[in-house]
Short mmCIF file of C-alpha atoms and ligand atoms in Angstrom, two decimals:
data_model
loop_
_atom_site.label_atom_id
_atom_site.label_comp_id
_atom_site.label_asym_id
_atom_site.label_seq_id
_atom_site.Cartn_x
_atom_site.Cartn_y
_atom_site.Cartn_z
CA MET W 1 15.53 10.07 -13.21
CA SER W 2 16.57 6.95 -11.35
CA GLU W 3 14.17 4.24 -10.25
CA LYS W 4 14.13 5.44 -6.66
CA LYS W 5 12.70 8.80 -7.66
CA ILE W 6 9.50 7.23 -9.04
CA ALA W 7 7.70 7.19 -5.68
CA THR W 8 8.48 10.85 -5.10
CA THR W 9 7.23 11.85 -8.53
CA ALA W 10 4.05 9.80 -8.16
CA VAL W 11 3.21 11.18 -4.72
CA ARG W 12 4.12 14.82 -5.36
CA ALA W 13 2.38 15.22 -8.75
CA GLY W 14 0.38 18.46 -8.63
CA ILE W 15 0.97 19.07 -4.93
CA ASN W 16 1.28 22.75 -3.93
CA SER W 17 0.18 23.92 -7.38
CA ASP W 18 -2.88 25.90 -6.21
CA GLN W 19 -2.05 29.61 -6.41
CA HIS W 20 -5.38 30.81 -4.96
CA HIS W 21 -6.00 28.82 -1.76
CA GLY W 22 -2.86 26.80 -1.21
CA ALA W 23 -4.89 23.59 -1.51
CA VAL W 24 -2.39 20.77 -1.10
CA ILE W 25 -4.21 18.41 -3.46
CA PRO W 26 -4.92 19.86 -6.93
CA ALA W 27 -8.59 20.73 -7.46
CA LEU W 28 -10.95 18.88 -9.76
CA HIS W 29 -11.86 21.34 -12.53
CA LEU W 30 -15.09 20.20 -14.14
CA SER W 31 -15.76 23.38 -16.15
CA SER W 32 -16.07 22.72 -19.86
CA THR W 33 -15.12 26.30 -20.76
CA TYR W 34 -12.95 29.16 -19.49
CA ALA W 35 -13.55 32.92 -19.58
CA LEU W 36 -11.18 35.03 -21.64
CA LYS W 37 -9.45 37.86 -19.79
CA GLY W 38 -10.73 40.24 -22.45
CA PHE W 39 -11.03 40.63 -26.20
CA ASN W 40 -8.59 38.19 -27.85
CA GLU W 41 -6.86 37.62 -24.49
CA LYS W 42 -6.87 33.88 -23.89
CA ARG W 43 -5.78 32.19 -20.70
CA GLN W 44 -3.87 28.89 -20.59
CA PHE W 45 -7.12 26.93 -21.03
CA ASP W 46 -10.11 27.81 -23.19
CA TYR W 47 -12.14 24.62 -23.71
CA SER W 48 -11.84 21.31 -21.85
CA ARG W 49 -11.69 18.98 -24.87
CA THR W 50 -8.53 20.82 -25.87
CA GLY W 51 -7.10 21.34 -22.40
CA ASN W 52 -8.22 20.95 -18.79
CA PRO W 53 -6.17 21.78 -15.65
CA THR W 54 -6.91 18.46 -13.88
CA ARG W 55 -6.13 16.42 -16.98
CA ALA W 56 -2.97 18.47 -17.60
CA THR W 57 -1.70 17.72 -14.08
CA PHE W 58 -2.23 13.97 -14.60
CA ALA W 59 -0.62 14.11 -18.07
CA ARG W 60 2.46 15.90 -16.71
CA ALA W 61 2.79 13.34 -13.92
CA ILE W 62 2.77 10.39 -16.33
CA ALA W 63 5.11 12.12 -18.76
CA GLU W 64 7.54 12.67 -15.90
CA LEU W 65 7.23 9.06 -14.71
CA GLU W 66 7.85 7.74 -18.22
CA GLN W 67 10.49 10.42 -18.84
CA GLY W 68 8.97 11.74 -22.04
CA ALA W 69 8.35 15.27 -23.33
CA VAL W 70 4.56 15.20 -23.72
CA GLY W 71 1.81 13.23 -21.98
CA ILE W 72 -1.68 12.88 -23.43
CA VAL W 73 -4.58 11.57 -21.37
CA THR W 74 -7.16 9.68 -23.41
CA SER W 75 -10.65 8.39 -22.68
CA THR W 76 -9.60 4.70 -22.73
CA GLY W 77 -6.53 2.58 -23.36
CA MET W 78 -7.95 1.75 -26.78
CA SER W 79 -8.27 5.42 -27.70
CA ALA W 80 -4.57 5.82 -26.86
CA VAL W 81 -3.84 3.03 -29.37
CA HIS W 82 -6.20 4.60 -31.90
CA LEU W 83 -4.47 7.94 -31.46
CA ILE W 84 -1.18 6.41 -32.64
CA CYS W 85 -3.00 5.24 -35.80
CA GLN W 86 -3.57 8.91 -36.69
CA LEU W 87 0.12 9.06 -37.64
CA LEU W 88 -0.42 6.54 -40.46
CA ASN W 89 -1.18 7.10 -44.13
CA THR W 90 -2.67 4.55 -46.52
CA GLU W 91 0.74 3.61 -47.99
CA ASP W 92 2.34 3.11 -44.55
CA THR W 93 3.14 -0.29 -43.03
CA VAL W 94 2.65 -1.22 -39.38
CA VAL W 95 4.21 -4.21 -37.59
CA ILE W 96 2.34 -5.59 -34.59
CA PRO W 97 3.04 -8.65 -32.40
CA HIS W 98 0.94 -11.78 -32.98
CA ASP W 99 0.09 -11.94 -29.27
CA CYS W 100 -0.76 -8.30 -28.58
CA TYR W 101 -3.80 -7.24 -26.51
CA GLY W 102 -6.96 -8.51 -28.22
CA GLY W 103 -8.48 -5.04 -28.52
CA SER W 104 -5.33 -3.71 -30.21
CA PHE W 105 -5.28 -6.73 -32.54
CA ARG W 106 -8.93 -6.10 -33.49
CA LEU W 107 -8.33 -2.38 -34.09
CA PHE W 108 -5.24 -2.84 -36.29
CA THR W 109 -6.66 -5.74 -38.31
CA HIS W 110 -10.00 -3.99 -38.97
CA LEU W 111 -8.43 -0.64 -39.91
CA ALA W 112 -6.01 -2.46 -42.22
CA LYS W 113 -8.93 -4.33 -43.84
CA ARG W 114 -10.45 -0.95 -44.68
CA GLY W 115 -7.20 0.11 -46.35
CA GLN W 116 -6.06 2.64 -43.74
CA PHE W 117 -2.53 1.13 -43.73
CA ASN W 118 -0.70 -2.12 -44.48
CA LEU W 119 -0.38 -4.51 -41.58
CA VAL W 120 2.23 -7.17 -40.81
CA VAL W 121 1.57 -9.45 -37.83
CA VAL W 122 4.66 -11.28 -36.56
CA ASP W 123 6.08 -13.22 -33.67
CA GLN W 124 8.66 -10.60 -32.72
CA ASN W 125 10.87 -13.22 -31.09
CA ASP W 126 11.22 -14.95 -34.46
CA GLN W 127 14.21 -12.97 -35.79
CA THR W 128 13.72 -14.14 -39.41
CA ALA W 129 10.06 -13.09 -39.44
CA LEU W 130 10.89 -9.81 -37.72
CA SER W 131 13.68 -9.00 -40.19
CA GLU W 132 11.34 -9.75 -43.12
CA ALA W 133 8.72 -7.43 -41.61
CA LEU W 134 11.27 -4.66 -41.04
CA ALA W 135 12.51 -5.02 -44.62
CA LYS W 136 9.13 -3.59 -45.65
CA LYS W 137 10.28 -0.30 -44.05
CA PRO W 138 7.36 0.14 -41.67
CA LYS W 139 6.36 3.54 -40.32
CA LEU W 140 5.44 2.05 -36.95
CA VAL W 141 6.42 -0.99 -34.88
CA LEU W 142 4.16 -1.79 -31.95
CA LEU W 143 5.57 -3.73 -29.00
CA GLU W 144 3.93 -5.21 -25.93
CA SER W 145 5.97 -6.83 -23.18
CA PRO W 146 5.11 -8.90 -21.24
CA SER W 147 2.27 -10.26 -23.35
CA ASN W 148 -1.15 -11.50 -22.37
CA PRO W 149 -1.91 -14.18 -21.16
CA LEU W 150 1.35 -16.17 -21.48
CA LEU W 151 3.72 -13.48 -20.22
CA ARG W 152 6.12 -13.67 -23.15
CA LEU W 153 8.70 -10.88 -23.33
CA VAL W 154 10.36 -9.15 -26.25
CA ASP W 155 13.69 -7.34 -26.05
CA ILE W 156 12.50 -3.74 -26.31
CA ALA W 157 15.97 -2.18 -26.68
CA ALA W 158 17.15 -4.67 -29.32
CA ILE W 159 14.00 -4.44 -31.46
CA THR W 160 13.97 -0.65 -31.15
CA ILE W 161 17.48 -0.42 -32.61
CA GLN W 162 16.46 -2.60 -35.56
CA ALA W 163 13.25 -0.61 -36.08
CA HIS W 164 15.07 2.74 -35.94
CA ASN W 165 17.56 1.44 -38.51
CA VAL W 166 14.72 1.21 -41.04
CA GLY W 167 13.23 4.53 -39.96
CA ALA W 168 10.27 3.17 -37.96
CA LEU W 169 8.74 4.70 -34.87
CA VAL W 170 8.45 2.33 -31.90
CA ALA W 171 5.40 2.41 -29.59
CA VAL W 172 5.24 0.19 -26.50
CA ASP W 173 2.16 -0.90 -24.57
CA ASN W 174 3.41 -0.74 -20.95
CA THR W 175 0.07 -1.57 -19.30
CA PHE W 176 1.16 -4.87 -17.70
CA LEU W 177 4.04 -3.33 -15.72
CA SER W 178 3.44 0.44 -15.33
CA PRO W 179 6.31 2.96 -15.23
CA ALA W 180 7.16 1.72 -11.74
CA LEU W 181 8.46 -1.57 -13.22
CA GLN W 182 9.47 -0.70 -16.79
CA GLN W 183 10.30 2.52 -18.65
CA PRO W 184 10.30 1.82 -22.41
CA LEU W 185 11.37 5.35 -23.41
CA LEU W 186 14.63 4.75 -21.54
CA LEU W 187 15.04 1.57 -23.61
CA GLY W 188 14.85 3.68 -26.77
CA ALA W 189 11.14 3.66 -27.69
CA ASP W 190 9.49 6.77 -29.14
CA ILE W 191 6.03 6.34 -27.62
CA VAL W 192 4.78 4.52 -24.53
CA PHE W 193 1.11 4.06 -23.75
CA HIS W 194 -1.08 2.55 -21.06
CA SER W 195 -4.55 1.51 -20.26
CA THR W 196 -4.73 3.49 -16.99
CA THR W 197 -7.74 1.28 -16.22
CA LYS W 198 -5.17 -1.21 -14.92
CA TYR W 199 -2.22 -0.55 -12.55
CA ILE W 200 -1.94 3.23 -12.93
CA ASN W 201 -5.39 3.93 -11.49
CA GLY W 202 -5.25 0.62 -9.68
CA HIS W 203 -8.70 0.64 -8.06
CA SER W 204 -10.85 -0.73 -10.91
CA ASP W 205 -13.10 2.35 -10.96
CA VAL W 206 -11.83 4.24 -14.03
CA VAL W 207 -11.54 3.30 -17.70
CA GLY W 208 -8.83 5.49 -19.20
CA GLY W 209 -5.63 5.72 -21.17
CA VAL W 210 -2.45 7.72 -21.48
CA LEU W 211 0.25 8.11 -24.07
CA VAL W 212 3.70 9.67 -23.67
CA ALA W 213 5.94 10.80 -26.53
CA LYS W 214 9.66 11.05 -25.98
CA GLU W 215 10.08 14.02 -28.30
CA GLN W 216 8.20 17.32 -28.10
CA ALA W 217 7.32 17.54 -31.81
CA LEU W 218 5.81 14.04 -32.00
CA GLY W 219 3.95 14.71 -28.74
CA GLU W 220 2.51 17.94 -30.09
CA GLU W 221 1.39 16.24 -33.29
CA LEU W 222 -0.37 13.53 -31.26
CA ALA W 223 -1.90 16.11 -28.87
CA TRP W 224 -3.22 18.00 -31.91
CA TRP W 225 -4.91 14.80 -33.14
CA ALA W 226 -6.27 13.95 -29.66
CA ASN W 227 -8.11 17.29 -29.64
CA CYS W 228 -9.09 17.03 -33.30
CA ILE W 229 -10.75 13.63 -33.00
CA GLY W 230 -12.00 14.33 -29.46
CA ILE W 231 -10.59 11.41 -27.49
CA THR W 232 -9.13 13.33 -24.55
CA GLY W 233 -9.94 11.92 -21.10
CA SER W 234 -12.47 13.45 -18.72
CA ALA W 235 -11.50 15.70 -15.81
CA PHE W 236 -13.12 13.41 -13.27
CA ASP W 237 -11.35 10.30 -14.57
CA SER W 238 -8.07 12.25 -14.57
CA TYR W 239 -8.69 13.28 -10.95
CA LEU W 240 -9.31 9.68 -9.87
CA ALA W 241 -6.37 8.32 -11.85
CA LEU W 242 -4.04 10.97 -10.37
CA ARG W 243 -5.27 9.94 -6.92
CA GLY W 244 -4.59 6.27 -7.73
CA LEU W 245 -1.19 7.12 -9.20
CA LYS W 246 0.11 8.38 -5.84
CA THR W 247 0.19 4.86 -4.44
CA LEU W 248 1.35 3.15 -7.67
CA PRO W 249 4.94 2.50 -6.52
CA ILE W 250 3.94 1.18 -3.10
CA ARG W 251 1.08 -0.88 -4.55
CA MET W 252 3.48 -2.44 -7.05
CA LYS W 253 5.81 -3.46 -4.20
CA GLN W 254 3.04 -5.39 -2.46
CA HIS W 255 1.69 -6.78 -5.76
CA GLN W 256 5.21 -8.08 -6.37
CA ILE W 257 5.63 -9.70 -2.96
CA ASN W 258 2.26 -11.42 -3.33
CA ALA W 259 2.84 -12.46 -6.95
CA ASN W 260 6.23 -14.02 -6.16
CA ALA W 261 4.64 -16.02 -3.33
CA VAL W 262 1.64 -17.11 -5.43
CA ALA W 263 3.89 -18.21 -8.33
CA ALA W 264 6.13 -20.24 -5.99
CA PHE W 265 3.07 -21.83 -4.40
CA LEU W 266 1.49 -22.72 -7.74
CA GLN W 267 4.72 -24.16 -9.08
CA GLN W 268 4.95 -26.79 -6.33
CA HIS W 269 1.23 -27.70 -6.26
CA SER W 270 0.35 -31.11 -7.69
CA ALA W 271 -2.80 -29.76 -9.41
CA VAL W 272 -0.73 -27.35 -11.49
CA GLU W 273 0.77 -28.50 -14.78
CA ARG W 274 2.75 -25.37 -15.61
CA VAL W 275 3.17 -21.77 -14.43
CA TYR W 276 3.90 -18.83 -16.75
CA PHE W 277 5.58 -16.07 -14.73
CA PRO W 278 8.74 -14.14 -15.73
CA GLY W 279 9.95 -14.25 -12.12
CA LEU W 280 10.44 -18.02 -12.18
CA SER W 281 13.94 -19.13 -13.15
CA ASP W 282 12.48 -21.64 -15.65
CA HIS W 283 10.69 -18.87 -17.60
CA PRO W 284 12.43 -18.76 -21.01
CA GLN W 285 12.97 -14.99 -20.72
CA HIS W 286 13.75 -14.76 -17.02
CA GLU W 287 17.14 -13.14 -17.76
CA LEU W 288 15.60 -10.61 -20.17
CA ALA W 289 12.99 -9.75 -17.53
CA LYS W 290 15.78 -9.07 -15.03
CA LYS W 291 17.54 -6.85 -17.58
CA GLN W 292 14.73 -4.69 -18.96
CA GLN W 293 12.23 -4.65 -16.08
CA TYR W 294 12.74 -3.41 -12.52
CA ASP W 295 10.72 -6.37 -11.27
CA PHE W 296 8.58 -9.19 -12.65
CA GLY W 297 5.07 -7.79 -12.26
CA ALA W 298 1.98 -9.41 -10.77
CA MET W 299 0.35 -11.02 -13.80
CA MET W 300 0.71 -14.74 -14.32
CA SER W 301 -1.04 -17.70 -15.84
CA PHE W 302 -1.01 -21.42 -15.21
CA GLU W 303 -2.36 -24.68 -16.56
CA ILE W 304 -4.43 -26.78 -14.24
CA LYS W 305 -4.64 -30.59 -14.38
CA GLY W 306 -8.08 -32.04 -15.07
CA GLY W 307 -9.17 -29.77 -17.91
CA VAL W 308 -12.17 -27.51 -17.97
CA GLU W 309 -13.97 -29.48 -15.20
CA ALA W 310 -11.14 -28.66 -12.81
CA VAL W 311 -11.25 -25.02 -13.95
CA LYS W 312 -14.96 -24.83 -13.05
CA VAL W 313 -14.47 -26.29 -9.57
CA LEU W 314 -11.52 -23.98 -8.90
CA PHE W 315 -13.51 -20.87 -9.85
CA ASP W 316 -16.47 -22.05 -7.80
CA LYS W 317 -14.42 -22.68 -4.64
CA LEU W 318 -12.25 -19.55 -4.63
CA LYS W 319 -13.30 -16.82 -2.20
CA PHE W 320 -10.61 -14.17 -2.62
CA PHE W 321 -10.13 -14.26 -6.39
CA THR W 322 -13.00 -12.68 -8.31
CA LEU W 323 -13.89 -14.23 -11.67
CA ALA W 324 -13.61 -11.17 -13.93
CA GLN W 325 -11.59 -9.79 -16.80
CA SER W 326 -9.31 -6.77 -16.47
CA LEU W 327 -6.28 -6.57 -14.19
CA GLY W 328 -4.09 -4.30 -12.15
CA GLY W 329 -6.51 -3.45 -9.36
CA VAL W 330 -5.77 -3.91 -5.67
CA GLU W 331 -8.17 -6.87 -5.65
CA SER W 332 -7.16 -10.27 -7.02
CA LEU W 333 -8.90 -11.38 -10.20
CA ILE W 334 -8.96 -14.72 -11.95
CA SER W 335 -9.98 -15.40 -15.53
CA HIS W 336 -10.21 -18.06 -18.21
CA PRO W 337 -8.63 -16.51 -21.33
CA SER W 338 -10.18 -19.00 -23.78
CA THR W 339 -13.78 -18.10 -22.90
CA MET W 340 -13.20 -14.54 -21.66
CA THR W 341 -10.44 -12.18 -22.86
CA HIS W 342 -9.55 -14.24 -25.94
CA ALA W 343 -13.04 -15.53 -26.84
CA GLY W 344 -12.90 -13.49 -30.06
CA MET W 345 -10.10 -15.73 -31.37
CA GLU W 346 -10.92 -19.00 -33.18
CA ILE W 347 -10.11 -22.07 -31.07
CA GLU W 348 -7.38 -23.11 -33.56
CA ALA W 349 -5.80 -19.65 -33.29
CA GLN W 350 -6.03 -19.85 -29.50
CA LEU W 351 -4.24 -23.20 -29.49
CA ALA W 352 -1.60 -21.88 -31.90
CA ALA W 353 -1.02 -19.03 -29.45
CA GLY W 354 -0.72 -21.49 -26.54
CA ILE W 355 -4.11 -20.71 -25.01
CA THR W 356 -5.62 -24.03 -23.90
CA GLN W 357 -8.89 -24.79 -22.09
CA SER W 358 -6.84 -25.46 -18.95
CA LEU W 359 -5.14 -22.06 -18.95
CA ILE W 360 -6.02 -19.71 -16.10
CA ARG W 361 -4.85 -16.11 -15.69
CA LEU W 362 -4.32 -14.35 -12.38
CA SER W 363 -4.05 -10.67 -11.58
CA VAL W 364 -2.53 -10.94 -8.11
CA GLY W 365 -3.82 -8.22 -5.78
CA ILE W 366 -2.57 -6.83 -2.49
CA GLU W 367 -4.72 -8.80 -0.03
CA ASP W 368 -3.04 -10.66 2.82
CA ILE W 369 -0.81 -13.25 1.17
CA GLU W 370 -1.60 -16.03 3.68
CA ASP W 371 -5.31 -15.64 2.97
CA MET W 372 -4.65 -15.82 -0.77
CA ILE W 373 -2.47 -18.91 -0.58
CA ASP W 374 -4.90 -20.68 1.78
CA ASP W 375 -7.71 -19.86 -0.61
CA LEU W 376 -5.83 -21.12 -3.67
CA SER W 377 -4.74 -24.20 -1.78
CA GLN W 378 -8.26 -25.32 -0.78
CA ALA W 379 -9.69 -24.56 -4.23
CA LEU W 380 -6.88 -26.37 -6.10
CA ASP W 381 -7.26 -29.41 -3.83
CA ALA W 382 -11.02 -29.45 -4.45
CA SER W 383 -10.48 -29.18 -8.23
CA GLN W 384 -8.69 -32.56 -8.29
CA ALA W 385 -11.24 -34.46 -6.19
C1 LIG L 1 -6.87 -3.25 -21.06
C2 LIG L 1 -5.75 -3.13 -22.02
C3 LIG L 1 -5.83 -2.26 -23.14
C4 LIG L 1 -7.08 -1.49 -23.47
O1 LIG L 1 -7.41 -0.56 -22.49
P1 LIG L 1 -8.91 -0.06 -22.18
O2 LIG L 1 -8.70 0.92 -21.06
O3 LIG L 1 -9.71 -1.25 -21.79
O4 LIG L 1 -9.45 0.57 -23.42
C5 LIG L 1 -4.71 -2.18 -23.96
N1 LIG L 1 -3.59 -2.92 -23.73
C6 LIG L 1 -3.50 -3.76 -22.67
C7 LIG L 1 -2.25 -4.56 -22.49
C8 LIG L 1 -4.57 -3.90 -21.80
O5 LIG L 1 -4.47 -4.76 -20.77
#
């Protein structure tokens, strides 16, 4: 499927599938259980933890968008990550990036501490460290690109080849871009997963996750575990996320227009020390972003002059950027990684990762771009007074 087909797939998911009434939009099936046709005569669905028509429609849509064989809808993004851990035995090794999502970092480090697998944490752009990690013949290599909050990229195709050479499975967290802007399975990965809480649902009213396996057998094994441990997503959340999904490609277009404008504005503002955005030509992986992504995304971060005092004034003066964690909704959000998303990290570890007190993260929404720039402009000016 080419990139231009994504909008069609997103919009048409589940449409015209109702055999009984011809309902254009697929129904929301809340029933927990399904009647058998007769003795030992099951229908397609029997119990909603195992399978639900609404969830199945959403799962098929995401699998098609990511071009994998099997989609699994989970209760949260974290339960999608946890589902992958079901593939691991105590003697297995897992390689994760040093700057992966904080919740993923917490899950992998705490499960490893309890002896569920061996863990190697590396900077995956450090080829020596990566090669040493791969020499341990890991079962799984986790990738996340771009990373949070500094928008660092890793070369998904190149690392996947190296990982496959040592027999590892590759799973990619694609939350920051969505399948509209990056398709890791086409870059060689075996598993792609998302927090649908972010761009896929896009309206900040669902917490959910999804995982897609490229191959049928791996997908079936993961689907078996999802039912076994009971982490499948609810019908209602699936209904809402499927509704949000229809506008994903068009939302991403506007997110992109706005993000490009905000990044250019920030870069020339005297209150801004530095902007981290893959779309800027001075971003160290700008060329890689152009190669492996369809566009740059709408997440960015920047350092403000004047330290934490300036940060406080900025947050206080902004009207159209809400001070909140999370990302990927139609509304613009602003956050302070050091005291919010990354507060669980020691200050020394934060600094080692490049997270300073002056670092601010933006999830650029789809409001009117002039309003957003005007708002940022007055608040940045005030922050330097
Ligand atoms: C939010 C997020 C998660 C976790 O998803 P939840 O839906 O909050 O459980 C995982 N990875 C990334 C990159 C995220 O942004």
